[in-house]
């Protein structure tokens, strides 16, 4: 009887030790897994279907050495084609702002003001107005005609990133590819008073005469870098918060090219 009781006690002690030690190992493993989950990652990864279905490392900081070109004095309203010239020249394409200004599709709708309303062309269809002189009315051009023109130089390799999140633009910047975009001349979100309504053959649209185009050349955690055709400043920088607000307000328009 004593032997039986002794065996029961030993069994109970062994089982208790097993459970205690096992629980201790589980606790250590859980702590280790939690620590791994909290460990900061060296970069953010995104899936880019355009880039051969590869995972691209998003760099913490990018600053590219892209050529800077002034739009003045020849093209006072030619910021879009001038920024495109920077993009294509960075790629090694032999072209210039004047050639692109001549080639960009033009919108043939003439300005008309009637009954307190403005009737004019759609910059998504081609350049609106006069690019070469302030003596005549003019506006600009948006991403669609820019993409079409860029395709003449890099057929099948031009990518329209309009409407994408900025992290997708960072993907291509991290691959050392600059990006053409539409913003405004303040590089910050504009008040509603800075916009007016147009009536185009395809419907109403809001525009601002502060519309502008630059070439994004980099970023870090605080700012966005860009080449500005207005003053010819290379790698000018503005706070990321302001820059992205202006870019999004203008429709998040962006065009670049695919990597090799």
Tab-separated table of C-alpha atoms in Angstrom:
chain	number	residue	atom	x	y	z
A	1	UNK	CA	0.000	0.000	0.000
A	2	UNK	CA	2.838	2.373	0.927
A	3	UNK	CA	4.571	1.508	-2.350
A	4	UNK	CA	1.402	2.305	-4.317
A	5	UNK	CA	1.009	5.667	-2.577
A	6	UNK	CA	4.694	6.466	-3.202
A	7	UNK	CA	4.278	5.727	-6.933
A	8	UNK	CA	1.236	7.998	-7.125
A	9	UNK	CA	3.143	10.835	-5.429
A	10	UNK	CA	6.156	10.437	-7.754
A	11	UNK	CA	3.894	10.379	-10.806
A	12	UNK	CA	2.135	13.551	-9.665
A	13	UNK	CA	5.479	15.323	-9.044
A	14	UNK	CA	6.823	14.286	-12.480
A	15	UNK	CA	3.670	15.459	-14.249
A	16	UNK	CA	3.760	18.790	-12.414
A	17	UNK	CA	7.407	19.360	-13.374
A	18	UNK	CA	6.670	18.500	-17.021
A	19	UNK	CA	3.776	20.933	-17.225
A	20	UNK	CA	5.719	23.663	-15.444
A	21	UNK	CA	8.802	23.339	-17.651
A	22	UNK	CA	6.722	23.020	-20.798
A	23	UNK	CA	4.769	26.145	-19.937
A	24	UNK	CA	8.045	27.909	-19.282
A	25	UNK	CA	9.343	26.984	-22.757
A	26	UNK	CA	6.098	28.117	-24.330
A	27	UNK	CA	6.347	31.436	-22.533
A	28	UNK	CA	9.903	31.968	-23.748
A	29	UNK	CA	8.939	31.076	-27.313
A	30	UNK	CA	5.999	33.482	-27.177
A	31	UNK	CA	8.250	36.248	-25.918
A	32	UNK	CA	10.736	35.503	-28.689
A	33	UNK	CA	8.008	35.599	-31.355
A	34	UNK	CA	6.621	38.848	-29.947
A	35	UNK	CA	10.094	40.354	-29.975
A	36	UNK	CA	10.552	39.310	-33.608
A	37	UNK	CA	7.235	40.903	-34.542
A	38	UNK	CA	8.165	44.178	-32.853
A	39	UNK	CA	11.639	44.324	-34.405
A	40	UNK	CA	11.762	47.215	-36.921
A	41	UNK	CA	11.972	46.200	-40.553
A	42	UNK	CA	14.869	47.560	-42.646
A	43	UNK	CA	12.500	48.592	-45.440
A	44	UNK	CA	8.935	48.458	-46.655
A	45	UNK	CA	8.162	46.013	-49.435
A	46	UNK	CA	5.429	46.492	-51.989
A	47	UNK	CA	4.210	44.318	-54.815
A	48	UNK	CA	4.664	46.017	-58.164
A	49	UNK	CA	2.879	44.189	-60.968
A	50	UNK	CA	4.498	46.443	-63.578
A	51	UNK	CA	8.004	45.593	-62.400
A	52	UNK	CA	8.078	41.967	-63.545
A	53	UNK	CA	6.034	40.897	-60.507
A	54	UNK	CA	9.000	41.543	-58.224
A	55	UNK	CA	9.138	42.778	-54.656
A	56	UNK	CA	10.836	46.181	-54.569
A	57	UNK	CA	12.736	47.545	-51.586
A	58	UNK	CA	11.488	51.003	-50.672
A	59	UNK	CA	14.546	53.030	-49.684
A	60	UNK	CA	14.494	55.363	-46.689
A	61	UNK	CA	16.012	58.139	-48.797
A	62	UNK	CA	16.415	58.778	-52.526
A	63	UNK	CA	18.069	61.728	-54.297
A	64	UNK	CA	18.628	61.393	-58.049
A	65	UNK	CA	20.937	63.395	-60.287
A	66	UNK	CA	18.475	64.269	-63.067
A	67	UNK	CA	19.080	67.127	-65.526
A	68	UNK	CA	17.270	70.355	-64.727
A	69	UNK	CA	15.835	72.532	-67.525
A	70	UNK	CA	14.245	75.980	-67.313
A	71	UNK	CA	11.023	76.539	-69.218
A	72	UNK	CA	11.691	80.276	-69.576
A	73	UNK	CA	11.943	82.321	-71.673
A	74	UNK	CA	10.791	80.178	-74.590
A	75	UNK	CA	7.918	78.332	-72.901
A	76	UNK	CA	6.242	80.443	-70.204
A	77	UNK	CA	3.427	77.878	-70.014
A	78	UNK	CA	5.521	74.882	-70.966
A	79	UNK	CA	6.282	73.383	-67.561
A	80	UNK	CA	4.734	70.021	-68.515
A	81	UNK	CA	6.840	69.385	-71.633
A	82	UNK	CA	9.929	70.806	-69.910
A	83	UNK	CA	9.544	68.370	-67.013
A	84	UNK	CA	9.007	65.579	-69.546
A	85	UNK	CA	12.246	66.616	-71.275
A	86	UNK	CA	14.059	66.187	-67.945
A	87	UNK	CA	12.583	62.701	-67.514
A	88	UNK	CA	13.498	61.570	-71.033
A	89	UNK	CA	16.980	63.086	-70.942
A	90	UNK	CA	17.650	61.298	-67.651
A	91	UNK	CA	16.800	58.085	-69.500
A	92	UNK	CA	19.316	59.018	-72.181
A	93	UNK	CA	16.820	60.102	-74.835
A	94	UNK	CA	18.060	62.820	-77.183
A	95	UNK	CA	15.231	65.356	-77.127
A	96	UNK	CA	14.492	68.811	-75.724
A	97	UNK	CA	11.653	70.983	-74.465
A	98	UNK	CA	11.104	72.764	-77.801
A	99	UNK	CA	10.754	69.520	-79.730
A	100	UNK	CA	8.301	68.205	-77.156
A	101	UNK	CA	6.373	71.487	-77.192
A	102	UNK	CA	5.955	71.120	-80.933
A	103	UNK	CA	4.921	67.465	-80.701
A	104	UNK	CA	2.499	67.565	-77.759
A	105	UNK	CA	-1.118	67.179	-78.816
A	106	UNK	CA	-2.966	70.495	-78.865
A	107	UNK	CA	-6.593	71.055	-77.901
A	108	UNK	CA	-8.269	73.052	-80.654
A	109	UNK	CA	-11.162	74.415	-78.559
A	110	UNK	CA	-10.982	78.208	-78.329
A	111	UNK	CA	-11.708	80.195	-75.189
A	112	UNK	CA	-15.212	81.649	-75.008
A	113	UNK	CA	-16.904	83.527	-72.173
A	114	UNK	CA	-20.659	83.691	-72.338
A	115	UNK	CA	-23.371	84.277	-69.757
A	116	UNK	CA	-20.846	84.422	-66.948
A	117	UNK	CA	-19.488	80.984	-67.915
A	118	UNK	CA	-16.114	79.948	-69.320
A	119	UNK	CA	-16.041	77.525	-72.247
A	120	UNK	CA	-12.659	76.038	-73.141
A	121	UNK	CA	-10.787	72.825	-73.855
A	122	UNK	CA	-9.972	69.827	-71.668
A	123	UNK	CA	-6.250	69.486	-70.766
A	124	UNK	CA	-6.777	65.716	-70.671
A	125	UNK	CA	-7.331	65.932	-74.440
A	126	UNK	CA	-4.361	68.147	-75.331
A	127	UNK	CA	-2.594	71.395	-74.492
A	128	UNK	CA	-5.127	74.169	-73.910
A	129	UNK	CA	-4.259	77.624	-75.250
A	130	UNK	CA	-0.906	79.241	-75.998
A	131	UNK	CA	2.222	77.676	-74.524
A	132	UNK	CA	4.631	80.234	-75.962
A	133	UNK	CA	3.305	83.643	-74.902
A	134	UNK	CA	1.390	85.283	-72.076
A	135	UNK	CA	-0.085	87.672	-74.628
A	136	UNK	CA	-2.630	85.020	-75.550
A	137	UNK	CA	-4.823	82.933	-73.223
A	138	UNK	CA	-3.443	79.570	-72.222
A	139	UNK	CA	-3.479	76.905	-69.548
A	140	UNK	CA	-1.610	73.605	-69.836
A	141	UNK	CA	-1.865	69.868	-70.390
A	142	UNK	CA	-2.448	66.848	-68.152
A	143	UNK	CA	-1.048	63.338	-67.880
A	144	UNK	CA	-2.799	61.544	-70.752
A	145	UNK	CA	-1.270	63.515	-73.659
A	146	UNK	CA	2.089	63.507	-71.832
A	147	UNK	CA	2.021	59.699	-71.666
A	148	UNK	CA	1.144	59.463	-75.364
A	149	UNK	CA	4.045	61.750	-76.284
A	150	UNK	CA	6.494	59.901	-74.030
A	151	UNK	CA	5.455	56.626	-75.700
A	152	UNK	CA	6.894	57.941	-78.981
A	153	UNK	CA	10.332	57.781	-77.372
A	154	UNK	CA	9.889	54.699	-75.184
A	155	UNK	CA	7.146	52.606	-76.804
A	156	UNK	CA	5.576	50.112	-74.426
A	157	UNK	CA	7.681	51.344	-71.511
A	158	UNK	CA	5.773	54.396	-70.271
A	159	UNK	CA	3.715	53.970	-67.126
A	160	UNK	CA	0.848	56.223	-66.049
A	161	UNK	CA	0.769	56.156	-62.240
A	162	UNK	CA	-2.077	58.654	-61.976
A	163	UNK	CA	-4.346	57.885	-59.033
A	164	UNK	CA	-1.806	55.654	-57.296
A	165	UNK	CA	-0.635	56.072	-53.718
A	166	UNK	CA	2.704	57.819	-53.164
A	167	UNK	CA	4.261	54.551	-51.990
A	168	UNK	CA	4.012	53.312	-55.578
A	169	UNK	CA	5.900	56.369	-56.763
A	170	UNK	CA	8.517	55.567	-54.123
A	171	UNK	CA	8.868	52.147	-55.740
A	172	UNK	CA	10.192	53.650	-58.957
A	173	UNK	CA	12.222	56.325	-57.210
A	174	UNK	CA	13.849	53.509	-55.224
A	175	UNK	CA	14.788	51.998	-58.590
A	176	UNK	CA	16.493	55.313	-59.485
A	177	UNK	CA	13.723	56.457	-61.835
A	178	UNK	CA	12.388	60.045	-61.507
A	179	UNK	CA	8.695	60.836	-61.958
A	180	UNK	CA	6.806	63.525	-63.886
A	181	UNK	CA	3.884	64.966	-61.905
A	182	UNK	CA	1.308	67.764	-61.811
A	183	UNK	CA	1.217	70.064	-58.773
A	184	UNK	CA	0.717	73.814	-58.272
A	185	UNK	CA	3.126	76.727	-57.990
A	186	UNK	CA	2.740	76.947	-54.188
A	187	UNK	CA	3.509	73.226	-53.641
A	188	UNK	CA	0.773	73.157	-51.025
A	189	UNK	CA	-2.975	72.570	-50.984
A	190	UNK	CA	-4.847	75.494	-52.520
A	191	UNK	CA	-8.018	77.133	-51.174
A	192	UNK	CA	-11.228	76.678	-53.165
A	193	UNK	CA	-10.967	80.314	-54.251
A	194	UNK	CA	-7.924	79.417	-56.373
A	195	UNK	CA	-10.099	77.278	-58.673
A	196	UNK	CA	-12.666	78.141	-61.315
A	197	UNK	CA	-15.157	76.107	-63.300
A	198	UNK	CA	-14.845	75.464	-67.021
A	199	UNK	CA	-17.299	73.970	-69.448
A	200	UNK	CA	-15.582	71.684	-71.954
A	201	UNK	CA	-17.126	69.638	-74.790
A	202	UNK	CA	-17.003	66.654	-72.410
A	203	UNK	CA	-18.454	68.390	-69.357
A	204	UNK	CA	-17.548	70.586	-66.408
A	205	UNK	CA	-14.129	70.658	-64.771
A	206	UNK	CA	-12.354	72.648	-62.068
A	207	UNK	CA	-9.009	74.229	-62.915
A	208	UNK	CA	-6.480	76.545	-61.312
A	209	UNK	CA	-4.106	78.886	-63.103
A	210	UNK	CA	-1.525	77.913	-60.493
A	211	UNK	CA	-1.271	74.491	-62.176
A	212	UNK	CA	2.363	73.394	-62.546
A	213	UNK	CA	4.496	70.386	-63.439
A	214	UNK	CA	7.811	69.239	-61.924
A	215	UNK	CA	10.060	66.176	-61.939
A	216	UNK	CA	10.259	64.322	-58.608
A	217	UNK	CA	13.880	63.333	-57.964
A	218	UNK	CA	13.717	61.927	-54.450
A	219	UNK	CA	12.348	61.920	-50.933
A	220	UNK	CA	13.180	61.178	-47.327
A	221	UNK	CA	11.010	60.923	-44.228
A	222	UNK	CA	10.348	64.676	-44.140
A	223	UNK	CA	10.584	66.166	-47.649
A	224	UNK	CA	10.113	65.521	-51.361
A	225	UNK	CA	12.861	66.606	-53.781
A	226	UNK	CA	12.133	67.831	-57.303
A	227	UNK	CA	13.573	69.675	-60.297
A	228	UNK	CA	11.585	72.845	-60.944
A	229	UNK	CA	11.357	74.217	-64.510
A	230	UNK	CA	10.133	77.621	-63.280
A	231	UNK	CA	13.435	78.693	-61.713
A	232	UNK	CA	15.719	75.910	-62.920
A	233	UNK	CA	16.422	74.821	-59.358
A	234	UNK	CA	17.725	71.280	-58.995
A	235	UNK	CA	16.554	69.074	-56.149
A	236	UNK	CA	14.412	71.774	-54.575
A	237	UNK	CA	12.615	70.384	-51.536
A	238	UNK	CA	9.270	70.926	-49.825
A	239	UNK	CA	7.764	69.212	-46.788
A	240	UNK	CA	6.271	65.886	-47.769
A	241	UNK	CA	2.932	66.748	-46.172
A	242	UNK	CA	2.492	69.923	-48.225
A	243	UNK	CA	3.824	68.458	-51.454
A	244	UNK	CA	1.557	65.419	-51.338
A	245	UNK	CA	-1.468	67.566	-50.488
A	246	UNK	CA	-0.872	69.682	-53.603
A	247	UNK	CA	-0.247	66.629	-55.790
A	248	UNK	CA	-3.400	64.864	-54.613
A	249	UNK	CA	-5.496	68.003	-55.061
A	250	UNK	CA	-4.445	68.066	-58.727
A	251	UNK	CA	-5.572	64.481	-59.236
A	252	UNK	CA	-2.431	62.555	-58.212
A	253	UNK	CA	-1.162	62.755	-61.795
A	254	UNK	CA	2.140	60.957	-62.407
A	255	UNK	CA	4.009	59.478	-65.372
A	256	UNK	CA	7.308	57.579	-65.503
A	257	UNK	CA	8.957	54.710	-67.357
A	258	UNK	CA	9.471	51.061	-66.540
A	259	UNK	CA	12.880	49.758	-65.436
A	260	UNK	CA	14.861	47.510	-67.740
